[in-house]
Amino acid sequence: MGGKRIYLAFWFLLLLFLGFLLLRIGKKIREREKVLKDLEKETIFLRVDTLRYGLKKNETIDNILQKVSILSQQERELIRKGLRESGLNFFTLKEGETLLFYQRDSQILSVDYRKDFLRTFRVYLSPLRSAMVYKKRESRLEVVRGAVTSSLYESVLKIGEKPELAVRFAEILEWDIDFWTEVSTGDSFIILTEKVYGGDQFFSYGDLWLAIFKGQVGNYFGVKFGGEYYDLKGRALRRAFLKSPLRFSHISSYFSRARRHPILKIIRPHRGVDYCAPTGTPVSALGDGVVTFAGWCGGYGRLVVIRHPNSYITKYGHLLRIKKGIRVGRRVKQGEVIGYVGSSGLATGPHLHFEVLKDGSWVNPLKIASPPSSPVPPELMAQFQAHTDSLCQILSSLGETTKIKN
């Protein structure tokens, strides 16, 4: 009987403690909301003039506070205290984050530390109050459409989108399209993507559900389903090899049995393809494999050689440098960066010399027959088709009138 009483007393005390804790948390939340409302009202009058400082590498808040000459030492201490009380961790500051000082008549009235698009740590100096302003994260489904005017990359940027979108779009269809050698002016693209906003400010891209490219090279579709991308018939887009080791480049010299060498001035076979790209452009492994050579190799300059399944070998020459960690015996994944475009060895300018061998013989890299991965399983085809129809209906509801058909 005594044990039962102790057990009940324990649970009573635990519930009492939890109730007290909830009351304290509720009080803190109410206090924070009051500060935010006050600050919101006062902001109208505060933002007369703004001083902005971006954190540099290894810089601290103290370093920046010392740069603001109109601050007294006491005000600097109040700002540090307010930022800590608002929840800012001084040990997690990153390069590029910003401190904004709002002043009127050469007097600092409030300070914002912007951690990212969603979180701002705010301090008001007279009297001292602080709070973290958190913008609600919202995901919106949107259609991005455009026409190619130069390159796909530049065309995506031209319509106001970020480089990330161009890269991710290219990654979906890169097994079928070389986005420099096979893209022409007037080709078009459509992307159904989630965009994440903090308040009204764009934050990042979420899932890319549909990728559509229509051009002279053909029409290509990518549908996201179960973490992979398929065409409209459920065939996998992913293949054993990428279309190209460089995502944004153009071919300056093709595979040839007889070509005049630009430096040696003699006629000899050109057993690969030269991709012209700016110095430092990342070079990716064409497929999964094992590195068999990584270093300097005569006229090739800095060279990486990868052995792939089914007796394929790929070579990447004239590199500016080989990525750290790429060495003999290292396993690499398809699309993994292995080096950077340069002009080492016998090269007249920055480019990638790329070769492919099959069973020990050179083959034209542009004519490799790359088998696709597994298609949508038969038992999931009905679900895949319903999913695809739904995405096409969403496109239509968002104002996209293009007919989607393979």
PDB file of N, CA, C and O in Angstrom, residues 110-134:
ATOM      1  N   SER A 110      18.279  50.455 -33.089  1.00  0.00           N
ATOM      2  CA  SER A 110      18.046  49.011 -33.065  1.00  0.00           C
ATOM      3  C   SER A 110      19.070  48.321 -33.952  1.00  0.00           C
ATOM      4  O   SER A 110      19.697  48.931 -34.817  1.00  0.00           O
ATOM      5  N   VAL A 111      19.236  47.016 -33.698  1.00  0.00           N
ATOM      6  CA  VAL A 111      20.215  46.211 -34.420  1.00  0.00           C
ATOM      7  C   VAL A 111      19.568  44.893 -34.819  1.00  0.00           C
ATOM      8  O   VAL A 111      18.862  44.271 -34.015  1.00  0.00           O
ATOM      9  N   ASP A 112      19.792  44.473 -36.076  1.00  0.00           N
ATOM     10  CA  ASP A 112      19.349  43.160 -36.562  1.00  0.00           C
ATOM     11  C   ASP A 112      20.561  42.316 -36.908  1.00  0.00           C
ATOM     12  O   ASP A 112      21.481  42.794 -37.584  1.00  0.00           O
ATOM     13  N   TYR A 113      20.551  41.055 -36.439  1.00  0.00           N
ATOM     14  CA  TYR A 113      21.536  40.091 -36.927  1.00  0.00           C
ATOM     15  C   TYR A 113      20.780  39.102 -37.794  1.00  0.00           C
ATOM     16  O   TYR A 113      19.950  38.335 -37.295  1.00  0.00           O
ATOM     17  N   ARG A 114      21.011  39.126 -39.114  1.00  0.00           N
ATOM     18  CA  ARG A 114      20.298  38.251 -40.033  1.00  0.00           C
ATOM     19  C   ARG A 114      21.089  36.965 -40.245  1.00  0.00           C
ATOM     20  O   ARG A 114      22.100  36.936 -40.931  1.00  0.00           O
ATOM     21  N   LYS A 115      20.564  35.907 -39.658  1.00  0.00           N
ATOM     22  CA  LYS A 115      21.201  34.600 -39.764  1.00  0.00           C
ATOM     23  C   LYS A 115      20.966  34.004 -41.145  1.00  0.00           C
ATOM     24  O   LYS A 115      21.862  33.454 -41.767  1.00  0.00           O
ATOM     25  N   ASP A 116      19.750  34.088 -41.606  1.00  0.00           N
ATOM     26  CA  ASP A 116      19.382  33.629 -42.942  1.00  0.00           C
ATOM     27  C   ASP A 116      18.079  34.307 -43.325  1.00  0.00           C
ATOM     28  O   ASP A 116      17.631  35.234 -42.655  1.00  0.00           O
ATOM     29  N   PHE A 117      17.446  33.832 -44.397  1.00  0.00           N
ATOM     30  CA  PHE A 117      16.221  34.458 -44.866  1.00  0.00           C
ATOM     31  C   PHE A 117      15.088  34.319 -43.851  1.00  0.00           C
ATOM     32  O   PHE A 117      14.154  35.107 -43.844  1.00  0.00           O
ATOM     33  N   LEU A 118      15.173  33.313 -43.001  1.00  0.00           N
ATOM     34  CA  LEU A 118      14.061  33.026 -42.097  1.00  0.00           C
ATOM     35  C   LEU A 118      14.254  33.606 -40.706  1.00  0.00           C
ATOM     36  O   LEU A 118      13.289  33.917 -40.023  1.00  0.00           O
ATOM     37  N   ARG A 119      15.491  33.716 -40.248  1.00  0.00           N
ATOM     38  CA  ARG A 119      15.742  34.089 -38.853  1.00  0.00           C
ATOM     39  C   ARG A 119      16.518  35.401 -38.735  1.00  0.00           C
ATOM     40  O   ARG A 119      17.587  35.548 -39.319  1.00  0.00           O
ATOM     41  N   THR A 120      15.941  36.327 -37.977  1.00  0.00           N
ATOM     42  CA  THR A 120      16.614  37.584 -37.657  1.00  0.00           C
ATOM     43  C   THR A 120      16.588  37.773 -36.143  1.00  0.00           C
ATOM     44  O   THR A 120      15.542  37.647 -35.510  1.00  0.00           O
ATOM     45  N   PHE A 121      17.749  38.081 -35.549  1.00  0.00           N
ATOM     46  CA  PHE A 121      17.839  38.332 -34.107  1.00  0.00           C
ATOM     47  C   PHE A 121      17.889  39.846 -33.924  1.00  0.00           C
ATOM     48  O   PHE A 121      18.806  40.513 -34.413  1.00  0.00           O
ATOM     49  N   ARG A 122      16.878  40.382 -33.210  1.00  0.00           N
ATOM     50  CA  ARG A 122      16.690  41.830 -33.154  1.00  0.00           C
ATOM     51  C   ARG A 122      16.879  42.355 -31.725  1.00  0.00           C
ATOM     52  O   ARG A 122      16.394  41.757 -30.758  1.00  0.00           O
ATOM     53  N   VAL A 123      17.573  43.495 -31.641  1.00  0.00           N
ATOM     54  CA  VAL A 123      17.795  44.153 -30.348  1.00  0.00           C
ATOM     55  C   VAL A 123      17.375  45.619 -30.476  1.00  0.00           C
ATOM     56  O   VAL A 123      17.763  46.300 -31.422  1.00  0.00           O
ATOM     57  N   TYR A 124      16.565  46.087 -29.499  1.00  0.00           N
ATOM     58  CA  TYR A 124      16.177  47.492 -29.432  1.00  0.00           C
ATOM     59  C   TYR A 124      16.840  48.067 -28.187  1.00  0.00           C
ATOM     60  O   TYR A 124      16.740  47.503 -27.092  1.00  0.00           O
ATOM     61  N   LEU A 125      17.532  49.200 -28.349  1.00  0.00           N
ATOM     62  CA  LEU A 125      18.440  49.648 -27.293  1.00  0.00           C
ATOM     63  C   LEU A 125      17.813  50.490 -26.194  1.00  0.00           C
ATOM     64  O   LEU A 125      18.322  50.494 -25.078  1.00  0.00           O
ATOM     65  N   SER A 126      16.743  51.216 -26.453  1.00  0.00           N
ATOM     66  CA  SER A 126      16.274  52.148 -25.424  1.00  0.00           C
ATOM     67  C   SER A 126      14.755  52.063 -25.240  1.00  0.00           C
ATOM     68  O   SER A 126      14.002  52.703 -25.967  1.00  0.00           O
ATOM     69  N   PRO A 127      14.275  51.311 -24.239  1.00  0.00           N
ATOM     70  CA  PRO A 127      15.035  50.445 -23.332  1.00  0.00           C
ATOM     71  C   PRO A 127      15.446  49.153 -24.031  1.00  0.00           C
ATOM     72  O   PRO A 127      14.949  48.848 -25.109  1.00  0.00           O
ATOM     73  N   LEU A 128      16.340  48.377 -23.402  1.00  0.00           N
ATOM     74  CA  LEU A 128      16.859  47.154 -23.998  1.00  0.00           C
ATOM     75  C   LEU A 128      15.767  46.094 -24.082  1.00  0.00           C
ATOM     76  O   LEU A 128      15.193  45.691 -23.081  1.00  0.00           O
ATOM     77  N   ARG A 129      15.478  45.671 -25.296  1.00  0.00           N
ATOM     78  CA  ARG A 129      14.570  44.549 -25.540  1.00  0.00           C
ATOM     79  C   ARG A 129      15.111  43.752 -26.701  1.00  0.00           C
ATOM     80  O   ARG A 129      15.798  44.306 -27.575  1.00  0.00           O
ATOM     81  N   SER A 130      14.800  42.457 -26.739  1.00  0.00           N
ATOM     82  CA  SER A 130      15.314  41.634 -27.831  1.00  0.00           C
ATOM     83  C   SER A 130      14.379  40.467 -28.096  1.00  0.00           C
ATOM     84  O   SER A 130      13.627  40.040 -27.235  1.00  0.00           O
ATOM     85  N   ALA A 131      14.459  39.949 -29.309  1.00  0.00           N
ATOM     86  CA  ALA A 131      13.661  38.790 -29.691  1.00  0.00           C
ATOM     87  C   ALA A 131      14.164  38.254 -31.019  1.00  0.00           C
ATOM     88  O   ALA A 131      14.818  38.979 -31.792  1.00  0.00           O
ATOM     89  N   MET A 132      13.878  36.978 -31.285  1.00  0.00           N
ATOM     90  CA  MET A 132      14.189  36.416 -32.591  1.00  0.00           C
ATOM     91  C   MET A 132      12.946  36.529 -33.469  1.00  0.00           C
ATOM     92  O   MET A 132      11.880  36.028 -33.116  1.00  0.00           O
ATOM     93  N   VAL A 133      13.085  37.188 -34.601  1.00  0.00           N
ATOM     94  CA  VAL A 133      11.978  37.339 -35.541  1.00  0.00           C
ATOM     95  C   VAL A 133      12.065  36.175 -36.522  1.00  0.00           C
ATOM     96  O   VAL A 133      13.035  36.046 -37.271  1.00  0.00           O
ATOM     97  N   TYR A 134      11.077  35.313 -36.520  1.00  0.00           N
ATOM     98  CA  TYR A 134      11.100  34.125 -37.379  1.00  0.00           C
ATOM     99  C   TYR A 134      10.025  34.242 -38.444  1.00  0.00           C
ATOM    100  O   TYR A 134       8.839  34.340 -38.136  1.00  0.00           O
TER     101      TYR A 134
END
